[in-house]
Coordinates of C-alpha atoms and ligand atoms in Angstrom, one line a residue:
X1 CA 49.0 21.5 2.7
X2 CA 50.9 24.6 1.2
X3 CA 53.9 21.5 0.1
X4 CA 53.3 18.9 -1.8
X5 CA 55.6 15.9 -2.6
X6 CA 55.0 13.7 -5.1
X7 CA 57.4 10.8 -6.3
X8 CA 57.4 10.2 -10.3
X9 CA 60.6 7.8 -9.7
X10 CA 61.5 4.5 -8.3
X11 CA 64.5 5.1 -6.7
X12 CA 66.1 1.7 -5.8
X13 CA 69.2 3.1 -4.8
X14 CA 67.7 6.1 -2.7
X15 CA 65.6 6.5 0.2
X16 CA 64.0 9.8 0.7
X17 CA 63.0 11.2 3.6
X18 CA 59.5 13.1 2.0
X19 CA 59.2 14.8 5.8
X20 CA 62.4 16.2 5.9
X21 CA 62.2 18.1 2.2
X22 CA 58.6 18.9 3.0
X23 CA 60.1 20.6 6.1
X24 CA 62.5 22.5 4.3
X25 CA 60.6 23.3 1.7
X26 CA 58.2 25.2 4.1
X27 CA 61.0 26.8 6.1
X28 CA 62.0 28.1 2.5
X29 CA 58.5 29.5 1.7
X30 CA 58.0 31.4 5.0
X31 CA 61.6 32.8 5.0
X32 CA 60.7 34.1 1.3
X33 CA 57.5 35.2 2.9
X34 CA 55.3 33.3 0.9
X35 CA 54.1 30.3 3.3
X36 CA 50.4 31.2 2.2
X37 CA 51.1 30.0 -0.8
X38 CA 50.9 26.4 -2.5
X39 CA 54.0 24.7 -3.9
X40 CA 54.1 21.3 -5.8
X41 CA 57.5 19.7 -6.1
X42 CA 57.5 16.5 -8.3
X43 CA 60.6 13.8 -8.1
X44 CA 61.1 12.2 -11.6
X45 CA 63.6 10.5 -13.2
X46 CA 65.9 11.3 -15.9
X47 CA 63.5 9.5 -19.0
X48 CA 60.6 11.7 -17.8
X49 CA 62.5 15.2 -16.9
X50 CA 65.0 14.5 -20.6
X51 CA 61.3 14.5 -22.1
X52 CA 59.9 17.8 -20.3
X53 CA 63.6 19.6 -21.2
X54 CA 63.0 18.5 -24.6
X55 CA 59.3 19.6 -24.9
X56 CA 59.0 22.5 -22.8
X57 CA 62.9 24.2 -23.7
X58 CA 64.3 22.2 -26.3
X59 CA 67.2 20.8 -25.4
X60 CA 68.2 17.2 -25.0
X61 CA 68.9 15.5 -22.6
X62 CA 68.1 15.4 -18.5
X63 CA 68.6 18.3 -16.6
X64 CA 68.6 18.5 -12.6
X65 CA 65.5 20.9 -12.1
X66 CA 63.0 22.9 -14.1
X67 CA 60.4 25.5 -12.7
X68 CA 56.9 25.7 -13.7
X69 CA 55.3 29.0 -12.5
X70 CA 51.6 29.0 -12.0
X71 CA 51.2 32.7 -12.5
X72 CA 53.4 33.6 -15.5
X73 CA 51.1 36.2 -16.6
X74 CA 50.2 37.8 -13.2
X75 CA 51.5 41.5 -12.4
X76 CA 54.8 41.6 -11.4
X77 CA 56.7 43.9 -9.7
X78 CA 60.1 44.2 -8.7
X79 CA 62.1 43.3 -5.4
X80 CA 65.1 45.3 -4.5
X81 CA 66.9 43.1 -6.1
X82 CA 65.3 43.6 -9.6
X83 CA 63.9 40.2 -9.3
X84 CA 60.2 40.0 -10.7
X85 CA 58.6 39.6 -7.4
X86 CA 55.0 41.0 -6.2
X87 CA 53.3 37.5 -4.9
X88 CA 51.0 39.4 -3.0
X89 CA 49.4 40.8 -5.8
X90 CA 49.0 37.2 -7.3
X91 CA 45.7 36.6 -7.2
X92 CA 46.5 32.6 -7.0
X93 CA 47.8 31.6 -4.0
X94 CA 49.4 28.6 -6.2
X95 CA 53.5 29.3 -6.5
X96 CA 53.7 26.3 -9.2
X97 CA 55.7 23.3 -9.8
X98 CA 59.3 22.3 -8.5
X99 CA 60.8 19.1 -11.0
X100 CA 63.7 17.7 -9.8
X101 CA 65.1 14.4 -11.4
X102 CA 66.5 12.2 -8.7
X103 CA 68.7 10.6 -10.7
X104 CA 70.5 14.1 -11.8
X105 CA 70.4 14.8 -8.5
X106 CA 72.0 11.8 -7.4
X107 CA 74.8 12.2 -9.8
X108 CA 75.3 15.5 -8.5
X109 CA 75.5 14.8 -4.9
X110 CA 78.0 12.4 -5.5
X111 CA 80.3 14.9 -7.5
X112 CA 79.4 17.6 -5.3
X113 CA 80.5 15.2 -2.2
X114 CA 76.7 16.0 -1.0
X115 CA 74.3 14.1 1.1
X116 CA 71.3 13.3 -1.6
X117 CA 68.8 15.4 1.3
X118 CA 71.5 18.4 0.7
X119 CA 71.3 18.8 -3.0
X120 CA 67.9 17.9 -3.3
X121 CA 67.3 20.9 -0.6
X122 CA 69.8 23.1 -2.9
X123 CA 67.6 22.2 -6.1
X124 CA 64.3 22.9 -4.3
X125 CA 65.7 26.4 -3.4
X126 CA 66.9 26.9 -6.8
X127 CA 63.7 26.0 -8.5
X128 CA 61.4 28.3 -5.9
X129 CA 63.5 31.2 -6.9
X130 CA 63.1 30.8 -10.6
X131 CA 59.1 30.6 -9.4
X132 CA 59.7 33.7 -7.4
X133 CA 60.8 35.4 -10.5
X134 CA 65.0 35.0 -10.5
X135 CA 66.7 34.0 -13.3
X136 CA 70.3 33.6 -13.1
X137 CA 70.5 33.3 -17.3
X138 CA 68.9 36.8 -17.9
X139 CA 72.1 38.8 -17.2
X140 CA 75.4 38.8 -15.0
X141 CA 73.7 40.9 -12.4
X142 CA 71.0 38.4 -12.3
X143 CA 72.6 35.6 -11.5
X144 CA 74.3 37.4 -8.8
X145 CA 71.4 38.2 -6.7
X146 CA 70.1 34.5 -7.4
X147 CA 73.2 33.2 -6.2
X148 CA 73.4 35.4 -3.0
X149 CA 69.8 34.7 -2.3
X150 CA 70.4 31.1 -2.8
X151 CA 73.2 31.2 -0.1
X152 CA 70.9 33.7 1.8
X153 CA 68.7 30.8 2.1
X154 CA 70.4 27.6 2.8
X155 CA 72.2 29.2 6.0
X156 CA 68.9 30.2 7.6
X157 CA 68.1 26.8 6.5
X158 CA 71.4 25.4 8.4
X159 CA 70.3 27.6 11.4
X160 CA 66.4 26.9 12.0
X161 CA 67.3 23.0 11.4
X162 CA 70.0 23.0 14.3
X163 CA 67.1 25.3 16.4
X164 CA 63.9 23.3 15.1
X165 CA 63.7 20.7 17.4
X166 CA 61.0 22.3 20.2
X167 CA 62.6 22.9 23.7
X168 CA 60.9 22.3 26.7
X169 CA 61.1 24.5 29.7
X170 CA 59.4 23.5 33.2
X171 CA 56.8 25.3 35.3
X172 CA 57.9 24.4 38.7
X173 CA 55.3 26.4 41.0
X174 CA 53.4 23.5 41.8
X175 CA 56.2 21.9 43.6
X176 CA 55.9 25.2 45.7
X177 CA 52.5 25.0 46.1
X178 CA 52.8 21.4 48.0
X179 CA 54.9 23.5 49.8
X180 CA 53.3 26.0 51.1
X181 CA 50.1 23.8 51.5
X182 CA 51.8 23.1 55.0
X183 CA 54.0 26.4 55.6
X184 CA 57.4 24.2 55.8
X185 CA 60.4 23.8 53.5
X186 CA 59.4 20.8 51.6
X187 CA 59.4 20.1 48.6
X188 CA 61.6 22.4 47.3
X189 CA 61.1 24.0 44.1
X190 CA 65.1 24.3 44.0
X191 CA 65.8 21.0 43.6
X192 CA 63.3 20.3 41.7
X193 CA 64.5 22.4 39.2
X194 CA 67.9 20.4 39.2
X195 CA 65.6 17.2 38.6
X196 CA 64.2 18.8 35.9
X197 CA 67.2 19.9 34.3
X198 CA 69.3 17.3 34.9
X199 CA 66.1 14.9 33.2
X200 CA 66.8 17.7 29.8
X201 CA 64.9 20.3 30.5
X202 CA 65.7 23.6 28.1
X203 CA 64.5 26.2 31.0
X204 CA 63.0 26.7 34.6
X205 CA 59.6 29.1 34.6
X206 CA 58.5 30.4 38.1
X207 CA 55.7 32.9 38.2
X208 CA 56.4 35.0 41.4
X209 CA 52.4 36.3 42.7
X210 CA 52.2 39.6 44.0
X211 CA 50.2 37.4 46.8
X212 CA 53.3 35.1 46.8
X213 CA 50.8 31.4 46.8
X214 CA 53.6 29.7 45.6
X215 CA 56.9 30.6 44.7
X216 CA 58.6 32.8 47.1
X217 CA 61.2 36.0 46.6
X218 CA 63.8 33.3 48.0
X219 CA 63.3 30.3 45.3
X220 CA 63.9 33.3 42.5
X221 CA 67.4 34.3 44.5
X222 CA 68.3 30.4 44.6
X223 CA 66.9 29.7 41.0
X224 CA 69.2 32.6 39.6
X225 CA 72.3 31.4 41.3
X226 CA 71.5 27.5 40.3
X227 CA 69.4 27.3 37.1
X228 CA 71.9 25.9 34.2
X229 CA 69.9 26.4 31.0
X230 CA 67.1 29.3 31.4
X231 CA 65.5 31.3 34.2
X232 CA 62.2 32.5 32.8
X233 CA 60.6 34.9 35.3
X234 CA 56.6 34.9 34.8
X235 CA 55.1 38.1 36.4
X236 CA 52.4 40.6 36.4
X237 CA 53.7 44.1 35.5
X238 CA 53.6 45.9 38.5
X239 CA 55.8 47.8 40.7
X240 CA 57.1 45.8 43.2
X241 CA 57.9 42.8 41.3
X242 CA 59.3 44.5 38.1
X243 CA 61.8 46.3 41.5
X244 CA 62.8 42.0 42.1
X245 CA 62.9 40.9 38.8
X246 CA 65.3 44.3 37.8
X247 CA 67.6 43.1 40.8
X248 CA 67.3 39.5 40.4
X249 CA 68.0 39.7 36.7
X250 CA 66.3 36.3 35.4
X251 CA 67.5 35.1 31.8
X252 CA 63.9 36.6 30.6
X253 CA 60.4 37.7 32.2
X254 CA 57.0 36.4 30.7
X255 CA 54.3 39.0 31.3
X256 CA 51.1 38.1 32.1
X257 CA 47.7 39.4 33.8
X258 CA 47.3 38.7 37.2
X259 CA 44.3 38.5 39.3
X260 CA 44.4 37.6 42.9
X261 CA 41.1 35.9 43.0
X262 CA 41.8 33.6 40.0
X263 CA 43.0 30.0 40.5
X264 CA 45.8 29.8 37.7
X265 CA 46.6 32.7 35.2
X266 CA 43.3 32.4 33.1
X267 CA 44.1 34.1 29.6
X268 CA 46.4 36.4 27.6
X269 CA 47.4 40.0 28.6
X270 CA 45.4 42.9 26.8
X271 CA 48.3 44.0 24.9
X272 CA 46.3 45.8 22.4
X273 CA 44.6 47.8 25.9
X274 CA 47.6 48.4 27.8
X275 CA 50.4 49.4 25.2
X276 CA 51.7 52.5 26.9
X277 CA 52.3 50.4 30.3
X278 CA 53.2 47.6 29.1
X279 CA 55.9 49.5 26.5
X280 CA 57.6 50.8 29.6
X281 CA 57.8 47.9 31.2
X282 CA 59.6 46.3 28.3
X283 CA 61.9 49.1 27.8
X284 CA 62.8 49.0 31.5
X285 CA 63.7 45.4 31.3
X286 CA 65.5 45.4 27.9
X287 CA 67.5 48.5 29.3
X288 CA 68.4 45.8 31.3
X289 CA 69.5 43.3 29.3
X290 CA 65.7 41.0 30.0
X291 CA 64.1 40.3 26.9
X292 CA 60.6 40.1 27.4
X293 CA 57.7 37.5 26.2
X294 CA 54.1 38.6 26.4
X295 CA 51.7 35.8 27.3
X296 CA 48.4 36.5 24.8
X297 CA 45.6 34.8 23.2
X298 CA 45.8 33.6 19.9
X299 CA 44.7 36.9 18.6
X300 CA 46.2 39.0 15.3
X301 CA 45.4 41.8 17.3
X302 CA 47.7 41.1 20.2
X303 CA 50.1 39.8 18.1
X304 CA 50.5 42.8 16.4
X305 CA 50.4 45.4 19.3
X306 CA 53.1 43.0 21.0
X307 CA 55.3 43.3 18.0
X308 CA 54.6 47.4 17.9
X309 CA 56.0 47.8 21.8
X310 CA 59.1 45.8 21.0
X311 CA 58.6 42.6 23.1
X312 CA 61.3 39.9 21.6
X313 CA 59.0 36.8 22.5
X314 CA 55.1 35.8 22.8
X315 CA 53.8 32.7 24.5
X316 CA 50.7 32.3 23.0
X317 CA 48.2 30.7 25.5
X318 CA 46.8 26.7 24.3
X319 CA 44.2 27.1 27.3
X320 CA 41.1 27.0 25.7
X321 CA 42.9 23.9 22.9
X322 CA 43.6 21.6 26.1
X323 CA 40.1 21.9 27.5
X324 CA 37.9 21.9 25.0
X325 CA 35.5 19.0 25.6
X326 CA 34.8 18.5 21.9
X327 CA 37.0 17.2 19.0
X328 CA 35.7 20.1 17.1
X329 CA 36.3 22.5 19.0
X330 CA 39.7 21.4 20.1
X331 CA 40.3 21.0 16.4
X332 CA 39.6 24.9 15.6
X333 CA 41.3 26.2 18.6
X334 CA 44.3 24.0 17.6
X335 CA 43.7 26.1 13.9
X336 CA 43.8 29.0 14.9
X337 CA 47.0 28.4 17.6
X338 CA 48.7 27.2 14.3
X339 CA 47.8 30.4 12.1
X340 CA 48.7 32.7 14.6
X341 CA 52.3 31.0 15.5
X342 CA 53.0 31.6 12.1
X343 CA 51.7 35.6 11.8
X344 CA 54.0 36.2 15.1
X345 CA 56.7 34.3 13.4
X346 CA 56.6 36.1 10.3
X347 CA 55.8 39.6 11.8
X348 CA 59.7 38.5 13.6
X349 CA 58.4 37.6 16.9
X350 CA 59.4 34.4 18.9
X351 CA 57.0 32.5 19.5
X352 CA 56.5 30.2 22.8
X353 CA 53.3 28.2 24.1
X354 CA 51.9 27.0 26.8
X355 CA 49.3 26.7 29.5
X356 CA 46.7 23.4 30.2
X357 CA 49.3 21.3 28.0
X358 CA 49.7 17.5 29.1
X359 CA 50.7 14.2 27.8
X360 CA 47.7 13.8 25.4
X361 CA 47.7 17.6 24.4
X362 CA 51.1 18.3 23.8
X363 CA 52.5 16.5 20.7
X364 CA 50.4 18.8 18.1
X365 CA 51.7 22.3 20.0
X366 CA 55.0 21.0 19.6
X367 CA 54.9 19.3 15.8
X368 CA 54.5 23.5 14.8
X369 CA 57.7 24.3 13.5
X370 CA 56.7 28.0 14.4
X371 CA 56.7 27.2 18.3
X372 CA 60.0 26.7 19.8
X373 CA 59.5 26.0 23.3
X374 CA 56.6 24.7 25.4
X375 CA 56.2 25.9 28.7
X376 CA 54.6 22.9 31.3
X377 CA 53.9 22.1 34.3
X378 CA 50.9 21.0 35.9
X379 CA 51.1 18.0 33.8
X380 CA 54.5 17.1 35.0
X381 CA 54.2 17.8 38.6
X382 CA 50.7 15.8 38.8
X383 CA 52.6 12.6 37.5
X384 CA 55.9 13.7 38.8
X385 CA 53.3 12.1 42.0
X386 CA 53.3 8.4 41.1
X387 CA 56.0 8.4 38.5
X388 CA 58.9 10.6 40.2
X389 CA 59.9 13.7 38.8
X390 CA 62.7 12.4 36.7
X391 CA 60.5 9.7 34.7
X392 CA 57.7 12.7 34.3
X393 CA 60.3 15.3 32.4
X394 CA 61.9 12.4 30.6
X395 CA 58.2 11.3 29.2
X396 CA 56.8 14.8 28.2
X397 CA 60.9 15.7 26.7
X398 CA 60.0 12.3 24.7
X399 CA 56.6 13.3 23.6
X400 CA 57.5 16.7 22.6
X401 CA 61.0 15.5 21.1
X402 CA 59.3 12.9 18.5
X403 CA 56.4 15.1 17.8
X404 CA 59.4 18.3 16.8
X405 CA 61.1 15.4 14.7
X406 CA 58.8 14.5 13.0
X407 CA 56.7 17.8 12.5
Ligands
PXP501 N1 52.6 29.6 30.7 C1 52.1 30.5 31.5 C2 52.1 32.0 31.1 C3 51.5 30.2 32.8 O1 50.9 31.1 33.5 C4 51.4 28.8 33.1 C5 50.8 28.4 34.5 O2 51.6 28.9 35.5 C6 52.0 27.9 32.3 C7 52.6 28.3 31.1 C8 52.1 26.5 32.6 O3 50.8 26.0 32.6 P1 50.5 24.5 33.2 O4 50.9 24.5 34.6 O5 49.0 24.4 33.0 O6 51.3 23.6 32.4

């Protein structure tokens, strides 16, 4: 667990939402770029932090926070700021200890007109710079860059929290495969996507086949004129359908491989094989105003080439997580979709998932902060069966709501 909470305080007045600061805390340490790293923050009250000022910088007193860094004696180097920064040289992947005195900090949020959960998220960025290496008291300059960075901070922290909660988009092929199982015009795939969006669905997926199984070139027409939220147009990257998608113009295109004998798309593109085609591809669609999502393996390599040919998002494939038979298994395949959400995040990707996910699977995938949209839908459409369409978006929107709430 890179953050730890620990309460030191009874806090009769106070209730403390641990989740919530853990949250931020870790949206601090990847936006500093340092989310490999462990950070303790400890919640005392005034008795116990007036005896740590006392001991540790002699003064009297409380004081709202006080930074312990682990690696004080560790090389250091300098960001361009002039802070002493080089964590990746620190051998420890340890940041230290964050002490904030609730009762300060109560105090403060009522002079500052704060909610407690706001200045408590202020001190915790304050103290993780001093354990980065600012120090606002060294010069005038100093505190400058501390104070920007501070501000730096808290509004990506204002923007990921109204972004965090996970979105859901819909994968509505399968209403078109009932469909076409009998050649006629029902059900159709069009209004299902108003069900779906009118239940809260962020986005509509189709995947148009080059051997068109499912979806047909005239649900995409439909979809662009009616879908509300998000088109996202799922394709292989050739020819004929990048010609559709250019003149259809979806909100975005997911690329993926394509094989004609397979039953469902069964795993990542080759990035890494196929930069040079797949570059052009993107460039062709951003020229157009499509940004572009790769779907890949959980795989650095991928990752990275994806990042190299400029594609904005990656939906990384939870296949092989949903089936795995064994806990085990399921339990390293869910580690390494977790570690590799958060490389494509910090490399600047967006980072979607999808594929095999269902009402058991789900809630994990969507409790990673990294991940902000799912994409489903044989799950929904199997129960959409018994339950109605409606009540099936509604109970997946519900899993994947309190399982991004909760992280
Ligand atoms: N993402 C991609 C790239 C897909 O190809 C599919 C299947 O069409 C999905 C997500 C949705 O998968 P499922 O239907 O298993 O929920």
């Amino acid at each position: 667990m890179p953050v730890t909470l620990s309460f030191h305080a009874d806090c009769p007045n106070c209730r403390i939402n641990s989740r919530l600061l853990q949250r931020r805390a870790s949206t601090l340490l990847r936006e500093c770029r340092v989310s490999g790293h462990d950070l303790s923050i400890r919640l005392v009250n005034d008795t116990e932090m007036s005896w740590l000022n006392e001991h540790y910088r002699h003064k009297s007193g409380p004081t709202n926070v006080l930074s312990f860094p682990l690696s004080e004696n560790a090389d250091e180097g300098t960001d361009n700021h002039g802070a002493n920064i080089q964590l990746a040289q620190i051998p420890i992947k340890e940041l230290g200890d964050i002490v904030i005195s609730v009762d300060t900090a109560l105090r403060e949020a009522k002079e500052f007109h704060q909610s407690l959960h706001d200045r408590l998220t202020w001190l915790i960025t304050h103290g993780l710079l001093h354990l980065l290496g600012y120090d606002h008291e060294l010069s005038e300059a100093d505190a400058g860059y501390m104070l920007d960075k501070e501000h730096e901070l808290l509004n990506k922290l204002r923007h990921s929290r109204s972004t965090s909660m996970t979105q859901l988009a819909i994968n509505v092929d399968h209403i078109a495969t009932i469909r076409q199982a009998r050649g006629g015009v029902e059900p159709d795939p069009v209004a299902a996507a108003a069900i779906c969006e009118m239940a809260g669905a962020a986005g509509i997926v189709v995947h148009l086949r080059e051997d068109r199984r499912h979806i047909q070139d005239r649900d995409v027409r439909l979809l662009r004129e009616t879908v509300k939220t998000r088109l996202n147009l799922e394709m292989g990257a050739n020819k004929e359908i990048i010609d559709i998608a250019l003149g259809i113009r979806p909100d975005m295109v997911t690329l993926v491989p394509e094989k004609r004998q397979e039953l469902t798309t069964e795993g990542g593109l080759d990035v890494a094989a196929q930069k040079k085609m797949l570059a052009k591809t993107i460039n062709k669609m951003e020229k157009a105003g499509i940004p572009v999502s790769l779907f890949i393996d959980a795989d650095i390599r991928q990752i990275k080439a994806a990042h190299e040919i400029g594609a904005t998002f990656v939906e990384i494939h939870t296949g092989r997580y949903c089936d795995a038979i064994h806990d085990k298994v399921r339990e390293q395949e869910f580690q390494t979709i977790a570690a590799m959400a958060e490389e494509a995040y910090q490399i600047g990707l967006r980072v979607f998932a999808g594929h095999g996910l269902n009402y058991q699977t789900t809630a994990r995938i969507a409790a990673l902060d990294t991940i902000e949209e799912l994409s489903i839908g044989h799950a929904i459409v199997a129960r959409a069966a018994f339950t109605g369409l409606d009540r099936a978006v509604r109970d997946m929107l519900a899993i994947v709501q309190e399982a991004s709430r909760i992280g």
